[in-house]
Amino acid sequence: TSIEATDNSLAVDLEHENYAADGRSDFDLRRELVDILDIEAASCEFENDRDYEPAWNEDVHNRVLKVALRPFDAARCRNMCISLSSVSEESDLIPRHVSGGALEGKMVDYAMYLEPSPAMRERIREMLHSHARMEPSTGVSSSINQTVYAPLRHRPIAVSIETKTPDGNESSAKAQLAVWAAAQLEHMRRLSPRMHLPTLPLVLISGVDWDVYYVRADEKVGEGLAGVG
């Protein structure tokens, strides 16, 4: 198609061009545009109506994540919504108060994870099996993650995501992320005691605002956390 300039003095034909750097087709680009426009419309509607979190998750946040990850075969996202009290067959992955009592079980809404190749998935299975046989006292479950949720047993969680409505409790949402991340770091430590624990990215979504946080194990205080905020 072509678009002809209305100003005759600048009369030129503007040919349609696909400038996508990643080589996506016109169909894929149009599909993405339609998705983005639908997401924008839903966001405006929910913000004006002060709609509840499930509506935001279903029609906005979930769709944003799907559109963002669509070009990447090795990165995917899944709606979690499972209690932290079931992250492991052993409850001691859950962090504790300084008084010694376990923190309240929290949950995250989404987990962005890596999709391993068949060969890597087999290596993960072998590693977990070997660890369970050699180090049964660590209480590590048959999962690469801190959750026994079957679809993620052999898919490493890369980013944990918590959502809330614009007028929701930000402190509570951060606590959910912190408890979940603490369990993930503890699980990694048990799987590989000599490994330098990575810094974990966390995402807090509030309506149309997306904030990224980073958390790491604080070596100065043993199993404590540093960097949430």
Tab-separated table of N, CA and C in Angstrom, residues 30-147:
chain	number	residue	atom	x	y	z
A	30	ARG	N	1.126	-6.725	13.335
A	30	ARG	CA	-0.260	-6.251	13.451
A	30	ARG	C	-0.949	-6.908	14.645
A	31	ARG	N	-0.682	-8.185	14.833
A	31	ARG	CA	-1.250	-8.903	15.974
A	31	ARG	C	-0.805	-8.269	17.285
A	32	GLU	N	0.482	-7.918	17.365
A	32	GLU	CA	1.002	-7.286	18.576
A	32	GLU	C	0.361	-5.928	18.800
A	33	LEU	N	0.176	-5.160	17.730
A	33	LEU	CA	-0.443	-3.839	17.850
A	33	LEU	C	-1.872	-3.956	18.369
A	34	VAL	N	-2.625	-4.908	17.828
A	34	VAL	CA	-4.005	-5.115	18.285
A	34	VAL	C	-4.020	-5.494	19.762
A	35	ASP	N	-3.114	-6.377	20.157
A	35	ASP	CA	-3.033	-6.781	21.562
A	35	ASP	C	-2.743	-5.583	22.463
A	36	ILE	N	-1.789	-4.750	22.052
A	36	ILE	CA	-1.404	-3.591	22.864
A	36	ILE	C	-2.563	-2.601	22.991
A	37	LEU	N	-3.289	-2.378	21.898
A	37	LEU	CA	-4.435	-1.467	21.946
A	37	LEU	C	-5.524	-2.010	22.863
A	38	ASP	N	-5.755	-3.329	22.817
A	38	ASP	CA	-6.743	-3.947	23.710
A	38	ASP	C	-6.321	-3.812	25.170
A	39	ILE	N	-5.028	-4.021	25.429
A	39	ILE	CA	-4.510	-3.903	26.796
A	39	ILE	C	-4.661	-2.470	27.299
A	40	GLU	N	-4.350	-1.508	26.434
A	40	GLU	CA	-4.479	-0.101	26.825
A	40	GLU	C	-5.925	0.238	27.172
A	41	ALA	N	-6.860	-0.253	26.353
A	41	ALA	CA	-8.271	0.030	26.603
A	41	ALA	C	-8.730	-0.581	27.925
A	42	ALA	N	-8.304	-1.817	28.176
A	42	ALA	CA	-8.678	-2.478	29.429
A	42	ALA	C	-8.074	-1.755	30.627
A	43	SER	N	-6.819	-1.303	30.498
A	43	SER	CA	-6.160	-0.587	31.596
A	43	SER	C	-6.917	0.684	31.957
A	44	CYS	N	-7.304	1.440	30.948
A	44	CYS	CA	-8.044	2.684	31.192
A	44	CYS	C	-9.384	2.397	31.859
A	45	GLU	N	-10.060	1.360	31.376
A	45	GLU	CA	-11.365	1.005	31.939
A	45	GLU	C	-11.242	0.579	33.402
A	46	PHE	N	-10.278	-0.302	33.684
A	46	PHE	CA	-10.132	-0.810	35.049
A	46	PHE	C	-9.676	0.283	36.013
A	47	GLU	N	-8.830	1.198	35.520
A	47	GLU	CA	-8.359	2.281	36.379
A	47	GLU	C	-9.503	3.224	36.725
A	48	ASN	N	-10.331	3.533	35.737
A	48	ASN	CA	-11.471	4.418	35.978
A	48	ASN	C	-12.510	3.767	36.886
A	49	ASP	N	-12.711	2.451	36.706
A	49	ASP	CA	-13.724	1.731	37.485
A	49	ASP	C	-13.201	1.226	38.827
A	50	ARG	N	-11.897	1.417	39.086
A	50	ARG	CA	-11.274	0.904	40.306
A	50	ARG	C	-11.557	-0.597	40.459
A	51	ASP	N	-11.321	-1.314	39.372
A	51	ASP	CA	-11.634	-2.742	39.333
A	51	ASP	C	-10.691	-3.541	40.225
A	52	TYR	N	-11.068	-4.797	40.482
A	52	TYR	CA	-10.327	-5.647	41.405
A	52	TYR	C	-9.136	-6.319	40.732
A	53	GLU	N	-8.258	-6.873	41.574
A	53	GLU	CA	-7.015	-7.483	41.092
A	53	GLU	C	-7.222	-8.612	40.076
A	54	PRO	N	-8.195	-9.523	40.264
A	54	PRO	CA	-8.371	-10.601	39.270
A	54	PRO	C	-8.624	-10.082	37.857
A	55	ALA	N	-9.369	-8.983	37.740
A	55	ALA	CA	-9.628	-8.413	36.414
A	55	ALA	C	-8.344	-7.873	35.800
A	56	TRP	N	-7.547	-7.155	36.600
A	56	TRP	CA	-6.258	-6.657	36.117
A	56	TRP	C	-5.366	-7.810	35.680
A	57	ASN	N	-5.310	-8.861	36.495
A	57	ASN	CA	-4.445	-9.994	36.164
A	57	ASN	C	-4.861	-10.664	34.865
A	58	GLU	N	-6.155	-10.886	34.710
A	58	GLU	CA	-6.644	-11.646	33.560
A	58	GLU	C	-6.523	-10.870	32.255
A	59	ASP	N	-6.959	-9.616	32.263
A	59	ASP	CA	-7.068	-8.870	31.009
A	59	ASP	C	-5.948	-7.869	30.755
A	60	VAL	N	-5.073	-7.644	31.729
A	60	VAL	CA	-3.982	-6.689	31.528
A	60	VAL	C	-2.627	-7.347	31.768
A	61	HIS	N	-2.324	-7.677	33.014
A	61	HIS	CA	-0.981	-8.161	33.351
A	61	HIS	C	-0.631	-9.452	32.617
A	62	ASN	N	-1.539	-10.404	32.604
A	62	ASN	CA	-1.273	-11.674	31.923
A	62	ASN	C	-1.013	-11.461	30.439
A	63	ARG	N	-1.779	-10.570	29.829
A	63	ARG	CA	-1.628	-10.320	28.396
A	63	ARG	C	-0.347	-9.552	28.088
A	64	VAL	N	0.025	-8.615	28.964
A	64	VAL	CA	1.293	-7.900	28.771
A	64	VAL	C	2.458	-8.882	28.779
A	65	LEU	N	2.447	-9.803	29.741
A	65	LEU	CA	3.533	-10.775	29.849
A	65	LEU	C	3.580	-11.685	28.629
A	66	LYS	N	2.431	-12.106	28.151
A	66	LYS	CA	2.397	-12.983	26.973
A	66	LYS	C	2.930	-12.264	25.735
A	67	VAL	N	2.533	-11.001	25.552
A	67	VAL	CA	3.013	-10.234	24.400
A	67	VAL	C	4.519	-10.006	24.506
A	68	ALA	N	4.988	-9.663	25.697
A	68	ALA	CA	6.412	-9.364	25.879
A	68	ALA	C	7.286	-10.585	25.638
A	69	LEU	N	6.805	-11.767	26.027
A	69	LEU	CA	7.621	-12.980	25.923
A	69	LEU	C	7.382	-13.759	24.638
A	70	ARG	N	6.432	-13.335	23.842
A	70	ARG	CA	6.091	-14.083	22.625
A	70	ARG	C	7.283	-14.316	21.705
A	71	PRO	N	8.190	-13.350	21.519
A	71	PRO	CA	9.322	-13.590	20.600
A	71	PRO	C	10.391	-14.524	21.155
A	72	PHE	N	10.302	-14.902	22.433
A	72	PHE	CA	11.376	-15.667	23.065
A	72	PHE	C	10.927	-17.093	23.364
A	73	ASP	N	11.540	-18.046	22.695
A	73	ASP	CA	11.162	-19.444	22.889
A	73	ASP	C	11.584	-19.983	24.250
A	74	ALA	N	12.666	-19.459	24.802
A	74	ALA	CA	13.233	-20.028	26.031
A	74	ALA	C	12.762	-19.328	27.297
A	75	ALA	N	11.897	-18.329	27.181
A	75	ALA	CA	11.392	-17.619	28.357
A	75	ALA	C	9.872	-17.594	28.314
A	76	ARG	N	9.256	-18.029	29.403
A	76	ARG	CA	7.800	-18.078	29.469
A	76	ARG	C	7.328	-17.624	30.842
A	77	CYS	N	6.016	-17.506	30.981
A	77	CYS	CA	5.455	-17.046	32.238
A	77	CYS	C	4.241	-17.893	32.594
A	78	ARG	N	4.047	-18.095	33.892
A	78	ARG	CA	2.923	-18.906	34.346
A	78	ARG	C	2.276	-18.243	35.560
A	79	ASN	N	0.941	-18.306	35.592
A	79	ASN	CA	0.202	-17.806	36.735
A	79	ASN	C	0.385	-18.774	37.892
A	80	MET	N	0.962	-18.299	38.974
A	80	MET	CA	1.271	-19.176	40.101
A	80	MET	C	0.101	-19.290	41.071
A	81	CYS	N	-0.138	-18.234	41.827
A	81	CYS	CA	-1.242	-18.198	42.788
A	81	CYS	C	-1.310	-19.452	43.642
A	82	ILE	N	-0.156	-19.849	44.184
A	82	ILE	CA	-0.126	-20.977	45.104
A	82	ILE	C	0.500	-20.527	46.404
A	83	SER	N	0.082	-21.108	47.496
A	83	SER	CA	0.547	-20.681	48.813
A	83	SER	C	2.000	-21.036	49.024
A	84	LEU	N	2.727	-20.137	49.654
A	84	LEU	CA	4.127	-20.405	49.951
A	84	LEU	C	4.275	-21.561	50.920
A	85	SER	N	3.222	-21.891	51.642
A	85	SER	CA	3.303	-23.017	52.566
A	85	SER	C	3.467	-24.329	51.828
A	86	SER	N	3.280	-24.329	50.495
A	86	SER	CA	3.447	-25.558	49.726
A	86	SER	C	4.614	-25.469	48.760
A	87	VAL	N	5.554	-24.544	49.002
A	87	VAL	CA	6.677	-24.409	48.091
A	87	VAL	C	7.607	-25.605	48.159
A	88	SER	N	7.532	-26.389	49.197
A	88	SER	CA	8.423	-27.526	49.329
A	88	SER	C	7.764	-28.597	50.161
A	89	GLU	N	8.280	-29.798	50.040
A	89	GLU	CA	7.798	-30.861	50.903
A	89	GLU	C	8.236	-30.611	52.342
A	90	GLU	N	9.249	-29.754	52.533
A	90	GLU	CA	9.735	-29.395	53.861
A	90	GLU	C	9.384	-27.935	54.136
A	91	SER	N	8.720	-27.674	55.270
A	91	SER	CA	8.256	-26.318	55.562
A	91	SER	C	9.377	-25.375	55.980
A	92	ASP	N	10.579	-25.891	56.228
A	92	ASP	CA	11.636	-25.020	56.746
A	92	ASP	C	12.286	-24.153	55.680
A	93	LEU	N	11.791	-24.185	54.447
A	93	LEU	CA	12.246	-23.214	53.449
A	93	LEU	C	11.659	-21.837	53.738
A	94	ILE	N	10.538	-21.803	54.445
A	94	ILE	CA	9.885	-20.535	54.746
A	94	ILE	C	10.702	-19.770	55.780
A	95	PRO	N	11.021	-18.494	55.517
A	95	PRO	CA	11.814	-17.705	56.475
A	95	PRO	C	11.115	-17.575	57.821
A	96	ARG	N	11.893	-17.237	58.857
A	96	ARG	CA	11.353	-17.129	60.206
A	96	ARG	C	11.597	-15.738	60.789
A	97	HIS	N	10.738	-15.381	61.739
A	97	HIS	CA	10.945	-14.156	62.501
A	97	HIS	C	12.207	-14.295	63.346
A	98	VAL	N	12.719	-13.174	63.814
A	98	VAL	CA	13.873	-13.232	64.710
A	98	VAL	C	13.526	-13.985	65.987
A	99	SER	N	12.230	-14.039	66.306
A	99	SER	CA	11.790	-14.768	67.490
A	99	SER	C	11.805	-16.273	67.273
A	100	GLY	N	11.953	-16.685	66.002
A	100	GLY	CA	12.018	-18.107	65.701
A	100	GLY	C	10.787	-18.655	65.029
A	101	GLY	N	9.680	-17.923	65.056
A	101	GLY	CA	8.458	-18.401	64.428
A	101	GLY	C	8.474	-18.198	62.928
A	102	ALA	N	7.794	-19.094	62.206
A	102	ALA	CA	7.746	-19.001	60.746
A	102	ALA	C	6.908	-17.806	60.315
A	103	LEU	N	7.334	-17.152	59.256
A	103	LEU	CA	6.553	-16.060	58.694
A	103	LEU	C	5.274	-16.604	58.080
A	104	GLU	N	4.304	-15.724	57.956
A	104	GLU	CA	3.044	-16.120	57.345
A	104	GLU	C	3.277	-16.521	55.890
A	105	GLY	N	2.625	-17.598	55.462
A	105	GLY	CA	2.763	-18.036	54.079
A	105	GLY	C	2.245	-16.987	53.113
A	106	LYS	N	3.027	-16.651	52.133
A	106	LYS	CA	2.641	-15.668	51.128
A	106	LYS	C	2.650	-16.331	49.758
A	107	MET	N	2.147	-15.673	48.769
A	107	MET	CA	2.182	-16.210	47.427
A	107	MET	C	2.476	-15.111	46.422
A	108	VAL	N	3.030	-15.504	45.293
A	108	VAL	CA	3.239	-14.570	44.196
A	108	VAL	C	2.236	-14.903	43.105
A	109	ASP	N	1.996	-13.935	42.246
A	109	ASP	CA	0.989	-14.140	41.206
A	109	ASP	C	1.550	-14.801	39.955
A	110	TYR	N	2.769	-14.410	39.568
A	110	TYR	CA	3.344	-14.952	38.334
A	110	TYR	C	4.806	-15.316	38.533
A	111	ALA	N	5.245	-16.279	37.763
A	111	ALA	CA	6.662	-16.640	37.732
A	111	ALA	C	7.110	-16.676	36.283
A	112	MET	N	8.124	-15.893	35.964
A	112	MET	CA	8.741	-15.950	34.649
A	112	MET	C	9.859	-16.989	34.737
A	113	TYR	N	9.825	-17.973	33.858
A	113	TYR	CA	10.771	-19.079	33.981
A	113	TYR	C	11.466	-19.370	32.660
A	114	LEU	N	12.525	-20.142	32.745
A	114	LEU	CA	13.285	-20.548	31.565
A	114	LEU	C	12.799	-21.915	31.102
A	115	GLU	N	12.649	-22.065	29.812
A	115	GLU	CA	12.239	-23.340	29.222
A	115	GLU	C	13.497	-24.074	28.768
A	116	PRO	N	13.954	-25.071	29.532
A	116	PRO	CA	15.208	-25.752	29.181
A	116	PRO	C	15.047	-26.660	27.972
A	117	SER	N	16.145	-26.892	27.287
A	117	SER	CA	16.147	-27.850	26.183
A	117	SER	C	15.942	-29.245	26.756
A	118	PRO	N	15.561	-30.221	25.932
A	118	PRO	CA	15.409	-31.598	26.437
A	118	PRO	C	16.658	-32.106	27.139
A	119	ALA	N	17.831	-31.789	26.591
A	119	ALA	CA	19.078	-32.238	27.211
A	119	ALA	C	19.278	-31.583	28.577
A	120	MET	N	18.997	-30.274	28.673
A	120	MET	CA	19.151	-29.583	29.950
A	120	MET	C	18.132	-30.076	30.970
A	121	ARG	N	16.922	-30.361	30.511
A	121	ARG	CA	15.908	-30.866	31.437
A	121	ARG	C	16.330	-32.211	32.024
A	122	GLU	N	16.940	-33.042	31.197
A	122	GLU	CA	17.412	-34.336	31.684
A	122	GLU	C	18.539	-34.149	32.697
A	123	ARG	N	19.399	-33.169	32.454
A	123	ARG	CA	20.480	-32.884	33.408
A	123	ARG	C	19.913	-32.407	34.745
A	124	ILE	N	18.858	-31.609	34.693
A	124	ILE	CA	18.217	-31.140	35.924
A	124	ILE	C	17.642	-32.314	36.702
A	125	ARG	N	16.971	-33.222	35.992
A	125	ARG	CA	16.422	-34.412	36.654
A	125	ARG	C	17.526	-35.229	37.316
A	126	GLU	N	18.609	-35.438	36.587
A	126	GLU	CA	19.716	-36.234	37.130
A	126	GLU	C	20.339	-35.550	38.347
A	127	MET	N	20.477	-34.223	38.282
A	127	MET	CA	21.051	-33.489	39.402
A	127	MET	C	20.176	-33.601	40.644
A	128	LEU	N	18.867	-33.456	40.475
A	128	LEU	CA	17.955	-33.552	41.611
A	128	LEU	C	17.950	-34.957	42.198
A	129	HIS	N	17.966	-35.953	41.317
A	129	HIS	CA	17.977	-37.340	41.779
A	129	HIS	C	19.264	-37.638	42.540
A	130	SER	N	20.377	-37.177	42.001
A	130	SER	CA	21.664	-37.409	42.645
A	130	SER	C	21.738	-36.711	43.994
A	131	HIS	N	21.234	-35.481	44.049
A	131	HIS	CA	21.273	-34.729	45.299
A	131	HIS	C	20.400	-35.392	46.360
A	132	ALA	N	19.223	-35.866	45.966
A	132	ALA	CA	18.328	-36.519	46.922
A	132	ALA	C	18.949	-37.791	47.479
A	133	ARG	N	19.734	-38.462	46.651
A	133	ARG	CA	20.369	-39.710	47.085
A	133	ARG	C	21.568	-39.438	47.995
A	134	MET	N	22.352	-38.404	47.675
A	134	MET	CA	23.588	-38.150	48.411
A	134	MET	C	23.388	-37.249	49.626
A	135	GLU	N	22.388	-36.337	49.548
A	135	GLU	CA	22.184	-35.382	50.639
A	135	GLU	C	20.721	-35.387	51.090
A	136	PRO	N	20.214	-36.513	51.567
A	136	PRO	CA	18.794	-36.568	51.946
A	136	PRO	C	18.444	-35.665	53.117
A	137	SER	N	19.423	-35.303	53.920
A	137	SER	CA	19.151	-34.515	55.124
A	137	SER	C	18.857	-33.050	54.837
A	138	THR	N	19.123	-32.591	53.610
A	138	THR	CA	18.907	-31.173	53.303
A	138	THR	C	17.438	-30.845	53.116
A	139	GLY	N	16.602	-31.855	52.908
A	139	GLY	CA	15.184	-31.604	52.739
A	139	GLY	C	14.818	-30.985	51.412
A	140	VAL	N	15.684	-31.080	50.413
A	140	VAL	CA	15.396	-30.513	49.100
A	140	VAL	C	14.388	-31.397	48.376
A	141	SER	N	13.369	-30.805	47.840
A	141	SER	CA	12.347	-31.562	47.128
A	141	SER	C	12.838	-31.928	45.736
A	142	SER	N	12.010	-32.666	45.012
A	142	SER	CA	12.363	-33.077	43.654
A	142	SER	C	12.029	-31.974	42.661
A	143	SER	N	12.455	-30.757	42.951
A	143	SER	CA	12.176	-29.606	42.096
A	143	SER	C	13.392	-28.697	42.058
A	144	ILE	N	13.624	-28.080	40.912
A	144	ILE	CA	14.719	-27.130	40.781
A	144	ILE	C	14.376	-25.822	41.491
A	145	ASN	N	13.088	-25.618	41.772
A	145	ASN	CA	12.618	-24.399	42.421
A	145	ASN	C	12.166	-24.666	43.852
A	146	GLN	N	11.741	-23.595	44.526
A	146	GLN	CA	11.271	-23.700	45.900
A	146	GLN	C	9.819	-24.140	45.979
A	147	THR	N	9.237	-24.521	44.867
A	147	THR	CA	7.857	-24.973	44.823
A	147	THR	C	7.779	-26.373	44.240
